[in-house]
Amino acid sequence: MSETASAAGKALSARSAPDANRWKALVFIALAQLMVVLDATIVNIALPSAQTDLGISDGNRQWVVTAYALAFGGLLLFGGRIADLWGRKRAFVLGLGGFALASALGGAATNEAMMFGARALQGVFGALLAPAALSLLAVMFTDGKERAKAFGIYGAIAGGGGAVGLILGGFLTEYLNWRWTFFVNIPFAVVAAAGAYFVIREPGGGRNRSPLDIPGVVLSTLGLVALVYGFTRAESEGWSDSVTVAMFVASAVLLAAFVAVEARVKAPLLPLRVITERNRGGVYLSLGLAIIAMFGLFLFLTYYLQVVKGYTPVRTGFAFLPMVAGMITGSTQIGTRLMTRVAPRLLMGPGFLVAAVGMLFLTQMEIDSSYAAVLLPGMLLLGLGMGTAFMPAMSLATLGVEPRDSGVASAMVNTSQQVGGAIGTALLNTIAASATTSYITDHMGGAASRSQQQLVQLQGQVQGYTSAIWFAVGILVLAAAIALTLINAGRPGGTAVAGSAGRDAENAGEELAVPVVAH
């Protein structure tokens, strides 16, 4: 028994020893994350041009976004489990290679079927890449202070990359053509994959070699696809549409069956211990709600700046820079410096509230609003708050997780973001459209000339945006309340994070020792 304990101790020490190349590895992991986040917004700006070139109908154009969202959101848990099974480095490099090939296919698309297929393929490889990237950080950075810095950088990219995508997408679409919004992914992927191959040394003993939970894979994938598609369809067809309702019902049944299966099988796809621990559960829930608020806002601000204010795509992208600067400052300066001094909930709760104050500024938008007086302070506060909250959220989501579960724990972060994005876009868009229609109906009667009618329509659009942003403010306040209530983890301090797994082990007897000896 003492020999077994000694072997377990040596294995745990080896696993906890910091990797000499961990900071170099962070560069390539961050580059891959930036590519995935950029892709989420960069294609939106190129969509009108691509639609014209490829002859995509108005009814089908949503599939350029939906095909990616369905594949990415539906396969994330499966991708996280594959990363645990194959090894995070292997899954990371394979995901990058596949994403690059799918991007090349999208850039070379000659018809809508080729474009939709390329976007779905991007989603498949993105679902393999994203959880592998986050779980690599989780197992490579074990010291509390170093972990805070690493996740600060990662959090800034995860939060601010989307706005950077608007700038890059605007430049590429305006000065080259829409195909370059796909081709630009290729150098990102090649550099990140080559760097990862030569630099990353994944800690040993962290793989989960249990048999794949096929029923769990099928149920989770179908359930998440139905959920994401339900919200996507609700945006275009309405909430009372029969197919929309059927998707929501099917999703509820499939996900309930998934939970029931996971509670019984020996080697579950998503061990329920990953999400039932109150801190991780609090992170997944509050982060998902915050993303609901933020994704809808991105869309409204883009339309407000381009349609109402008449900004070009490039100028629109630059208008988002204060939000990017705020996120980088919040993640790498405020969050990183305070992470080892205060409890995570005291960063996440106030962070979401600061973001809500930023959104309160944006509820004051009117047709002739000054960028400097309304949008600038609003976006700056929103970025600061979100950046400060994202950083501890990303770290806490994988804190205390056994190495064999780090892939699926990371996938849950991405799943909450992806589903949150789909919900946010559909829910807030519906609220905005309803408020716009109501305003135009009430005020169009008094508009005699064509210019007055156009003015009423623009005022109606702005009224819709601000009405939806008020809902987003409420959602952020709810996210703050959940973070402050559910999350009770103490500050990481300077201790090795690996030791925090002991909290789970106290309740699970010798469960922590089992994977150490087995691997």
Short mmCIF file of N, CA, C and O in Angstrom, two decimals, residues 315-440:
data_model
loop_
_atom_site.label_atom_id
_atom_site.label_comp_id
_atom_site.label_asym_id
_atom_site.label_seq_id
_atom_site.Cartn_x
_atom_site.Cartn_y
_atom_site.Cartn_z
N ARG A 315 -14.97 51.72 -40.20
CA ARG A 315 -15.20 52.69 -39.12
C ARG A 315 -16.00 52.05 -37.98
O ARG A 315 -15.77 52.34 -36.80
N THR A 316 -16.93 51.17 -38.33
CA THR A 316 -17.70 50.45 -37.31
C THR A 316 -16.78 49.61 -36.44
O THR A 316 -16.89 49.59 -35.21
N GLY A 317 -15.86 48.90 -37.11
CA GLY A 317 -14.90 48.09 -36.37
C GLY A 317 -14.09 48.91 -35.39
O GLY A 317 -13.92 48.54 -34.22
N PHE A 318 -13.61 50.07 -35.85
CA PHE A 318 -12.81 50.93 -34.97
C PHE A 318 -13.65 51.50 -33.83
O PHE A 318 -13.12 51.78 -32.75
N ALA A 319 -14.94 51.68 -34.08
CA ALA A 319 -15.82 52.20 -33.03
C ALA A 319 -15.91 51.25 -31.84
O ALA A 319 -16.21 51.67 -30.71
N PHE A 320 -15.62 49.95 -32.08
CA PHE A 320 -15.66 48.96 -31.00
C PHE A 320 -14.35 48.90 -30.20
O PHE A 320 -14.27 48.16 -29.21
N LEU A 321 -13.33 49.64 -30.62
CA LEU A 321 -12.02 49.55 -29.96
C LEU A 321 -12.07 49.85 -28.45
O LEU A 321 -11.36 49.20 -27.68
N PRO A 322 -12.86 50.84 -27.98
CA PRO A 322 -12.92 51.07 -26.53
C PRO A 322 -13.37 49.83 -25.75
O PRO A 322 -12.88 49.57 -24.64
N MET A 323 -14.29 49.05 -26.34
CA MET A 323 -14.72 47.82 -25.68
C MET A 323 -13.58 46.81 -25.59
O MET A 323 -13.37 46.17 -24.56
N VAL A 324 -12.82 46.70 -26.70
CA VAL A 324 -11.66 45.79 -26.72
C VAL A 324 -10.64 46.24 -25.68
O VAL A 324 -10.11 45.42 -24.90
N ALA A 325 -10.34 47.55 -25.66
CA ALA A 325 -9.37 48.08 -24.69
C ALA A 325 -9.84 47.82 -23.26
O ALA A 325 -9.04 47.45 -22.38
N GLY A 326 -11.14 48.01 -23.01
CA GLY A 326 -11.68 47.75 -21.68
C GLY A 326 -11.55 46.30 -21.28
O GLY A 326 -11.19 45.98 -20.14
N MET A 327 -11.82 45.39 -22.21
CA MET A 327 -11.72 43.96 -21.92
C MET A 327 -10.27 43.55 -21.62
O MET A 327 -10.01 42.78 -20.69
N ILE A 328 -9.35 44.05 -22.42
CA ILE A 328 -7.94 43.72 -22.19
C ILE A 328 -7.48 44.26 -20.83
O ILE A 328 -6.82 43.57 -20.07
N THR A 329 -7.88 45.49 -20.51
CA THR A 329 -7.52 46.09 -19.22
C THR A 329 -8.16 45.31 -18.07
O THR A 329 -7.50 44.99 -17.07
N GLY A 330 -9.44 44.99 -18.22
CA GLY A 330 -10.15 44.26 -17.16
C GLY A 330 -9.56 42.89 -16.91
O GLY A 330 -9.41 42.46 -15.76
N SER A 331 -9.20 42.17 -17.99
CA SER A 331 -8.67 40.81 -17.86
C SER A 331 -7.23 40.78 -17.37
O SER A 331 -6.90 40.07 -16.42
N THR A 332 -6.36 41.55 -18.06
CA THR A 332 -4.92 41.41 -17.80
C THR A 332 -4.42 42.30 -16.66
O THR A 332 -3.38 42.01 -16.08
N GLN A 333 -5.16 43.36 -16.33
CA GLN A 333 -4.70 44.26 -15.27
C GLN A 333 -5.53 44.09 -13.99
O GLN A 333 -5.03 43.68 -12.95
N ILE A 334 -6.82 44.38 -14.09
CA ILE A 334 -7.67 44.32 -12.89
C ILE A 334 -7.84 42.88 -12.42
O ILE A 334 -7.52 42.54 -11.27
N GLY A 335 -8.34 42.00 -13.32
CA GLY A 335 -8.60 40.62 -12.93
C GLY A 335 -7.36 39.87 -12.49
O GLY A 335 -7.33 39.22 -11.44
N THR A 336 -6.29 39.98 -13.27
CA THR A 336 -5.06 39.25 -12.96
C THR A 336 -4.45 39.73 -11.64
O THR A 336 -3.96 38.93 -10.85
N ARG A 337 -4.44 41.04 -11.41
CA ARG A 337 -3.82 41.57 -10.19
C ARG A 337 -4.63 41.24 -8.93
O ARG A 337 -4.07 41.07 -7.85
N LEU A 338 -5.96 41.17 -9.07
CA LEU A 338 -6.80 40.94 -7.90
C LEU A 338 -7.15 39.47 -7.67
O LEU A 338 -7.60 39.10 -6.60
N MET A 339 -6.94 38.64 -8.71
CA MET A 339 -7.34 37.22 -8.63
C MET A 339 -6.73 36.51 -7.44
O MET A 339 -7.37 35.66 -6.81
N THR A 340 -5.47 36.81 -7.13
CA THR A 340 -4.80 36.12 -6.03
C THR A 340 -5.00 36.84 -4.69
O THR A 340 -4.47 36.42 -3.67
N ARG A 341 -5.78 37.94 -4.70
CA ARG A 341 -6.00 38.70 -3.47
C ARG A 341 -7.44 38.61 -2.97
O ARG A 341 -7.67 38.70 -1.76
N VAL A 342 -8.40 38.46 -3.90
CA VAL A 342 -9.81 38.39 -3.48
C VAL A 342 -10.47 37.15 -4.07
O VAL A 342 -9.98 36.56 -5.03
N ALA A 343 -11.59 36.78 -3.48
CA ALA A 343 -12.35 35.61 -3.96
C ALA A 343 -12.91 35.89 -5.36
O ALA A 343 -13.26 37.04 -5.67
N PRO A 344 -13.01 34.86 -6.22
CA PRO A 344 -13.50 35.05 -7.60
C PRO A 344 -14.86 35.73 -7.68
O PRO A 344 -15.10 36.55 -8.57
N ARG A 345 -15.77 35.42 -6.75
CA ARG A 345 -17.12 36.00 -6.84
C ARG A 345 -17.09 37.52 -6.65
O ARG A 345 -17.97 38.23 -7.14
N LEU A 346 -16.05 38.02 -5.92
CA LEU A 346 -15.93 39.46 -5.71
C LEU A 346 -15.32 40.17 -6.92
O LEU A 346 -15.22 41.39 -6.94
N LEU A 347 -14.91 39.40 -7.91
CA LEU A 347 -14.53 39.96 -9.21
C LEU A 347 -15.65 39.78 -10.22
O LEU A 347 -15.97 40.69 -10.97
N MET A 348 -16.25 38.58 -10.21
CA MET A 348 -17.29 38.28 -11.20
C MET A 348 -18.55 39.10 -10.96
O MET A 348 -19.09 39.73 -11.89
N GLY A 349 -19.06 39.12 -9.73
CA GLY A 349 -20.29 39.86 -9.42
C GLY A 349 -20.18 41.34 -9.76
O GLY A 349 -20.95 41.86 -10.58
N PRO A 350 -19.20 42.05 -9.16
CA PRO A 350 -19.03 43.47 -9.50
C PRO A 350 -18.70 43.70 -10.97
O PRO A 350 -19.11 44.70 -11.55
N GLY A 351 -17.96 42.76 -11.58
CA GLY A 351 -17.63 42.89 -13.01
C GLY A 351 -18.88 42.92 -13.87
O GLY A 351 -19.04 43.77 -14.75
N PHE A 352 -19.80 41.98 -13.61
CA PHE A 352 -21.06 41.96 -14.36
C PHE A 352 -21.89 43.22 -14.09
O PHE A 352 -22.58 43.72 -14.98
N LEU A 353 -21.84 43.74 -12.86
CA LEU A 353 -22.60 44.96 -12.53
C LEU A 353 -22.02 46.18 -13.23
O LEU A 353 -22.77 47.05 -13.69
N VAL A 354 -20.69 46.27 -13.32
CA VAL A 354 -20.05 47.38 -14.06
C VAL A 354 -20.46 47.31 -15.53
O VAL A 354 -20.75 48.33 -16.17
N ALA A 355 -20.48 46.08 -16.08
CA ALA A 355 -20.92 45.90 -17.47
C ALA A 355 -22.37 46.34 -17.63
O ALA A 355 -22.74 46.95 -18.65
N ALA A 356 -23.21 46.07 -16.62
CA ALA A 356 -24.61 46.48 -16.67
C ALA A 356 -24.73 48.01 -16.68
O ALA A 356 -25.58 48.58 -17.38
N VAL A 357 -23.87 48.68 -15.91
CA VAL A 357 -23.86 50.16 -15.91
C VAL A 357 -23.48 50.67 -17.30
O VAL A 357 -24.06 51.64 -17.81
N GLY A 358 -22.50 50.00 -17.94
CA GLY A 358 -22.13 50.36 -19.31
C GLY A 358 -23.31 50.24 -20.26
O GLY A 358 -23.53 51.10 -21.11
N MET A 359 -24.08 49.15 -20.08
CA MET A 359 -25.26 48.98 -20.93
C MET A 359 -26.33 50.03 -20.64
O MET A 359 -27.09 50.42 -21.54
N LEU A 360 -26.40 50.51 -19.39
CA LEU A 360 -27.36 51.57 -19.06
C LEU A 360 -27.08 52.84 -19.88
O LEU A 360 -28.01 53.53 -20.31
N PHE A 361 -25.80 53.13 -20.10
CA PHE A 361 -25.44 54.25 -20.97
C PHE A 361 -26.04 54.03 -22.37
O PHE A 361 -26.54 54.96 -22.99
N LEU A 362 -25.95 52.79 -22.85
CA LEU A 362 -26.37 52.49 -24.22
C LEU A 362 -27.89 52.50 -24.38
O LEU A 362 -28.38 52.59 -25.50
N THR A 363 -28.62 52.42 -23.26
CA THR A 363 -30.09 52.53 -23.37
C THR A 363 -30.51 53.96 -23.71
O THR A 363 -31.67 54.21 -24.03
N GLN A 364 -29.56 54.91 -23.61
CA GLN A 364 -29.87 56.32 -23.89
C GLN A 364 -29.65 56.68 -25.37
O GLN A 364 -29.75 57.83 -25.76
N MET A 365 -29.33 55.66 -26.20
CA MET A 365 -29.07 55.92 -27.62
C MET A 365 -30.27 56.52 -28.32
O MET A 365 -31.39 56.07 -28.13
N GLU A 366 -30.00 57.52 -29.16
CA GLU A 366 -31.00 58.10 -30.04
C GLU A 366 -30.36 58.25 -31.42
O GLU A 366 -29.16 58.02 -31.58
N ILE A 367 -31.14 58.67 -32.41
CA ILE A 367 -30.62 58.79 -33.77
C ILE A 367 -29.40 59.72 -33.82
O ILE A 367 -28.40 59.42 -34.48
N ASP A 368 -29.48 60.85 -33.08
CA ASP A 368 -28.41 61.84 -33.15
C ASP A 368 -27.48 61.79 -31.94
O ASP A 368 -26.80 62.76 -31.63
N SER A 369 -27.43 60.65 -31.24
CA SER A 369 -26.57 60.53 -30.06
C SER A 369 -25.10 60.73 -30.42
O SER A 369 -24.64 60.29 -31.47
N SER A 370 -24.39 61.39 -29.51
CA SER A 370 -22.95 61.59 -29.68
C SER A 370 -22.20 60.31 -29.33
O SER A 370 -22.46 59.71 -28.27
N TYR A 371 -21.28 59.92 -30.20
CA TYR A 371 -20.46 58.73 -29.91
C TYR A 371 -19.68 58.93 -28.62
O TYR A 371 -19.64 58.05 -27.75
N ALA A 372 -19.07 60.11 -28.45
CA ALA A 372 -18.20 60.37 -27.29
C ALA A 372 -18.99 60.42 -25.99
O ALA A 372 -18.49 60.01 -24.94
N ALA A 373 -20.23 60.90 -26.04
CA ALA A 373 -21.01 61.08 -24.81
C ALA A 373 -21.77 59.84 -24.38
O ALA A 373 -21.98 59.62 -23.18
N VAL A 374 -22.19 59.00 -25.35
CA VAL A 374 -23.03 57.85 -25.01
C VAL A 374 -22.33 56.51 -25.27
O VAL A 374 -22.17 55.69 -24.37
N LEU A 375 -21.90 56.29 -26.51
CA LEU A 375 -21.34 54.98 -26.88
C LEU A 375 -19.97 54.72 -26.27
O LEU A 375 -19.70 53.62 -25.79
N LEU A 376 -19.11 55.74 -26.28
CA LEU A 376 -17.74 55.55 -25.76
C LEU A 376 -17.72 55.13 -24.29
O LEU A 376 -17.15 54.09 -23.96
N PRO A 377 -18.36 55.88 -23.37
CA PRO A 377 -18.34 55.43 -21.96
C PRO A 377 -19.08 54.10 -21.76
O PRO A 377 -18.66 53.27 -20.95
N GLY A 378 -20.16 53.91 -22.53
CA GLY A 378 -20.91 52.65 -22.39
C GLY A 378 -20.07 51.44 -22.76
O GLY A 378 -20.01 50.45 -22.02
N MET A 379 -19.41 51.51 -23.91
CA MET A 379 -18.59 50.38 -24.37
C MET A 379 -17.36 50.17 -23.49
O MET A 379 -16.93 49.05 -23.25
N LEU A 380 -16.78 51.27 -23.02
CA LEU A 380 -15.59 51.17 -22.15
C LEU A 380 -15.94 50.45 -20.85
O LEU A 380 -15.23 49.52 -20.41
N LEU A 381 -17.05 50.85 -20.21
CA LEU A 381 -17.48 50.20 -18.96
C LEU A 381 -17.88 48.75 -19.19
O LEU A 381 -17.58 47.87 -18.38
N LEU A 382 -18.56 48.51 -20.32
CA LEU A 382 -18.96 47.15 -20.65
C LEU A 382 -17.72 46.26 -20.79
O LEU A 382 -17.68 45.14 -20.26
N GLY A 383 -16.71 46.75 -21.52
CA GLY A 383 -15.48 45.98 -21.70
C GLY A 383 -14.75 45.74 -20.39
O GLY A 383 -14.31 44.63 -20.10
N LEU A 384 -14.64 46.79 -19.57
CA LEU A 384 -13.95 46.65 -18.27
C LEU A 384 -14.63 45.62 -17.40
O LEU A 384 -13.98 44.74 -16.81
N GLY A 385 -15.95 45.71 -17.31
CA GLY A 385 -16.71 44.79 -16.47
C GLY A 385 -16.62 43.36 -16.95
O GLY A 385 -16.36 42.44 -16.16
N MET A 386 -16.84 43.16 -18.25
CA MET A 386 -16.80 41.80 -18.81
C MET A 386 -15.40 41.20 -18.71
O MET A 386 -15.23 40.03 -18.38
N GLY A 387 -14.37 42.01 -19.01
CA GLY A 387 -13.01 41.51 -18.92
C GLY A 387 -12.64 41.08 -17.50
O GLY A 387 -12.03 40.03 -17.29
N THR A 388 -13.05 41.90 -16.53
CA THR A 388 -12.76 41.58 -15.12
C THR A 388 -13.49 40.30 -14.70
O THR A 388 -12.95 39.49 -13.94
N ALA A 389 -14.72 40.09 -15.18
CA ALA A 389 -15.50 38.91 -14.81
C ALA A 389 -15.07 37.66 -15.57
O ALA A 389 -15.04 36.56 -15.00
N PHE A 390 -14.74 37.81 -16.86
CA PHE A 390 -14.36 36.65 -17.68
C PHE A 390 -13.13 35.94 -17.15
O PHE A 390 -13.04 34.73 -17.17
N MET A 391 -12.18 36.74 -16.70
CA MET A 391 -10.89 36.17 -16.32
C MET A 391 -11.01 35.14 -15.18
O MET A 391 -10.58 33.99 -15.33
N PRO A 392 -11.60 35.49 -14.03
CA PRO A 392 -11.77 34.46 -12.99
C PRO A 392 -12.74 33.36 -13.40
O PRO A 392 -12.62 32.22 -12.96
N ALA A 393 -13.73 33.69 -14.26
CA ALA A 393 -14.70 32.68 -14.71
C ALA A 393 -14.00 31.58 -15.50
O ALA A 393 -14.23 30.39 -15.27
N MET A 394 -13.13 31.96 -16.42
CA MET A 394 -12.40 30.98 -17.23
C MET A 394 -11.51 30.09 -16.36
O MET A 394 -11.39 28.89 -16.57
N SER A 395 -10.89 30.71 -15.37
CA SER A 395 -9.99 29.95 -14.48
C SER A 395 -10.78 29.02 -13.56
O SER A 395 -10.43 27.86 -13.38
N LEU A 396 -11.86 29.54 -12.99
CA LEU A 396 -12.63 28.78 -12.01
C LEU A 396 -13.38 27.61 -12.65
O LEU A 396 -13.65 26.61 -12.01
N ALA A 397 -13.70 27.75 -13.94
CA ALA A 397 -14.44 26.70 -14.65
C ALA A 397 -13.70 25.38 -14.70
O ALA A 397 -14.31 24.32 -14.85
N THR A 398 -12.36 25.43 -14.61
CA THR A 398 -11.56 24.19 -14.64
C THR A 398 -10.79 23.98 -13.34
O THR A 398 -9.99 23.06 -13.25
N LEU A 399 -11.03 24.82 -12.33
CA LEU A 399 -10.32 24.71 -11.06
C LEU A 399 -10.82 23.51 -10.27
O LEU A 399 -12.02 23.31 -10.10
N GLY A 400 -9.90 22.68 -9.80
CA GLY A 400 -10.28 21.53 -8.99
C GLY A 400 -10.79 20.35 -9.77
O GLY A 400 -11.18 19.34 -9.19
N VAL A 401 -10.81 20.44 -11.11
CA VAL A 401 -11.25 19.32 -11.94
C VAL A 401 -10.12 18.32 -12.08
O VAL A 401 -8.96 18.70 -12.26
N GLU A 402 -10.43 17.04 -11.98
CA GLU A 402 -9.40 16.02 -12.21
C GLU A 402 -8.90 16.16 -13.64
O GLU A 402 -9.68 16.46 -14.55
N PRO A 403 -7.59 15.94 -13.88
CA PRO A 403 -7.06 16.06 -15.24
C PRO A 403 -7.84 15.26 -16.28
O PRO A 403 -8.03 15.71 -17.41
N ARG A 404 -8.34 14.09 -15.90
CA ARG A 404 -9.08 13.26 -16.87
C ARG A 404 -10.40 13.89 -17.29
O ARG A 404 -11.00 13.50 -18.29
N ASP A 405 -10.89 14.89 -16.51
CA ASP A 405 -12.15 15.56 -16.82
C ASP A 405 -11.96 16.97 -17.38
O ASP A 405 -12.94 17.67 -17.64
N SER A 406 -10.71 17.40 -17.55
CA SER A 406 -10.49 18.81 -17.91
C SER A 406 -11.04 19.15 -19.29
O SER A 406 -11.46 20.27 -19.54
N GLY A 407 -11.04 18.18 -20.20
CA GLY A 407 -11.57 18.43 -21.55
C GLY A 407 -13.05 18.73 -21.53
O GLY A 407 -13.51 19.70 -22.13
N VAL A 408 -13.84 17.90 -20.83
CA VAL A 408 -15.29 18.13 -20.81
C VAL A 408 -15.64 19.35 -19.96
O VAL A 408 -16.61 20.06 -20.25
N ALA A 409 -14.85 19.62 -18.91
CA ALA A 409 -15.09 20.83 -18.12
C ALA A 409 -14.85 22.08 -18.98
O ALA A 409 -15.62 23.04 -18.92
N SER A 410 -13.81 22.04 -19.80
CA SER A 410 -13.53 23.15 -20.72
C SER A 410 -14.62 23.26 -21.77
O SER A 410 -15.03 24.36 -22.16
N ALA A 411 -15.09 22.10 -22.25
CA ALA A 411 -16.16 22.10 -23.26
C ALA A 411 -17.43 22.74 -22.71
O ALA A 411 -18.18 23.39 -23.45
N MET A 412 -17.69 22.57 -21.41
CA MET A 412 -18.88 23.16 -20.80
C MET A 412 -18.81 24.69 -20.83
O MET A 412 -19.83 25.37 -20.97
N VAL A 413 -17.59 25.26 -20.68
CA VAL A 413 -17.42 26.71 -20.78
C VAL A 413 -17.83 27.16 -22.18
O VAL A 413 -18.61 28.10 -22.35
N ASN A 414 -17.28 26.49 -23.18
CA ASN A 414 -17.59 26.84 -24.57
C ASN A 414 -19.06 26.60 -24.89
O ASN A 414 -19.67 27.36 -25.65
N THR A 415 -19.64 25.53 -24.32
CA THR A 415 -21.06 25.24 -24.57
C THR A 415 -21.94 26.35 -24.00
O THR A 415 -22.89 26.80 -24.66
N SER A 416 -21.63 26.80 -22.78
CA SER A 416 -22.43 27.87 -22.17
C SER A 416 -22.31 29.15 -22.99
O SER A 416 -23.29 29.89 -23.15
N GLN A 417 -21.12 29.40 -23.57
CA GLN A 417 -20.93 30.58 -24.41
C GLN A 417 -21.70 30.45 -25.73
O GLN A 417 -22.36 31.38 -26.18
N GLN A 418 -21.58 29.27 -26.36
CA GLN A 418 -22.19 29.07 -27.67
C GLN A 418 -23.72 29.10 -27.58
O GLN A 418 -24.39 29.75 -28.38
N VAL A 419 -24.26 28.37 -26.60
CA VAL A 419 -25.72 28.35 -26.42
C VAL A 419 -26.20 29.74 -25.99
O VAL A 419 -27.23 30.23 -26.46
N GLY A 420 -25.41 30.39 -25.11
CA GLY A 420 -25.75 31.76 -24.69
C GLY A 420 -25.79 32.71 -25.87
O GLY A 420 -26.68 33.57 -25.96
N GLY A 421 -24.84 32.57 -26.80
CA GLY A 421 -24.82 33.42 -27.98
C GLY A 421 -26.05 33.21 -28.85
O GLY A 421 -26.65 34.17 -29.35
N ALA A 422 -26.44 31.95 -29.04
CA ALA A 422 -27.62 31.64 -29.85
C ALA A 422 -28.89 32.18 -29.20
O ALA A 422 -29.76 32.77 -29.87
N ILE A 423 -28.99 32.00 -27.88
CA ILE A 423 -30.16 32.50 -27.15
C ILE A 423 -30.20 34.03 -27.22
O ILE A 423 -31.24 34.64 -27.48
N GLY A 424 -29.04 34.66 -26.96
CA GLY A 424 -28.98 36.12 -26.93
C GLY A 424 -29.40 36.74 -28.25
O GLY A 424 -30.20 37.69 -28.28
N THR A 425 -28.86 36.20 -29.34
CA THR A 425 -29.18 36.75 -30.66
C THR A 425 -30.66 36.63 -30.95
O THR A 425 -31.31 37.58 -31.41
N ALA A 426 -31.24 35.45 -30.67
CA ALA A 426 -32.66 35.22 -30.98
C ALA A 426 -33.59 35.98 -30.04
O ALA A 426 -34.52 36.66 -30.48
N LEU A 427 -33.33 35.88 -28.74
CA LEU A 427 -34.21 36.49 -27.74
C LEU A 427 -34.22 38.01 -27.85
O LEU A 427 -35.29 38.63 -27.96
N LEU A 428 -33.03 38.62 -27.86
CA LEU A 428 -32.97 40.08 -27.89
C LEU A 428 -33.41 40.64 -29.25
O LEU A 428 -33.99 41.72 -29.32
N ASN A 429 -33.13 39.90 -30.32
CA ASN A 429 -33.60 40.32 -31.64
C ASN A 429 -35.12 40.35 -31.70
O ASN A 429 -35.72 41.25 -32.30
N THR A 430 -35.75 39.34 -31.10
CA THR A 430 -37.21 39.27 -31.08
C THR A 430 -37.79 40.44 -30.30
O THR A 430 -38.77 41.07 -30.73
N ILE A 431 -37.19 40.74 -29.15
CA ILE A 431 -37.65 41.87 -28.32
C ILE A 431 -37.49 43.18 -29.10
O ILE A 431 -38.39 44.03 -29.11
N ALA A 432 -36.34 43.34 -29.77
CA ALA A 432 -36.07 44.56 -30.54
C ALA A 432 -37.06 44.70 -31.70
O ALA A 432 -37.62 45.79 -31.93
N ALA A 433 -37.30 43.61 -32.42
CA ALA A 433 -38.21 43.65 -33.58
C ALA A 433 -39.63 44.01 -33.14
O ALA A 433 -40.33 44.79 -33.80
N SER A 434 -40.06 43.44 -32.01
CA SER A 434 -41.40 43.72 -31.49
C SER A 434 -41.55 45.19 -31.10
O SER A 434 -42.55 45.83 -31.43
N ALA A 435 -40.52 45.74 -30.42
CA ALA A 435 -40.57 47.14 -30.00
C ALA A 435 -40.53 48.07 -31.20
O ALA A 435 -41.22 49.11 -31.23
N THR A 436 -39.75 47.71 -32.22
CA THR A 436 -39.66 48.52 -33.45
C THR A 436 -41.01 48.56 -34.17
O THR A 436 -41.50 49.63 -34.56
N THR A 437 -41.62 47.39 -34.33
CA THR A 437 -42.93 47.30 -35.00
C THR A 437 -43.98 48.13 -34.26
O THR A 437 -44.78 48.87 -34.88
N SER A 438 -43.98 48.02 -32.94
CA SER A 438 -44.95 48.76 -32.12
C SER A 438 -44.77 50.27 -32.28
O SER A 438 -45.75 51.01 -32.44
N TYR A 439 -43.51 50.71 -32.26
CA TYR A 439 -43.22 52.15 -32.38
C TYR A 439 -43.66 52.68 -33.75
O TYR A 439 -44.30 53.72 -33.85
N ILE A 440 -43.30 51.94 -34.81
CA ILE A 440 -43.63 52.38 -36.18
C ILE A 440 -45.15 52.42 -36.37
O ILE A 440 -45.69 53.35 -36.97
#
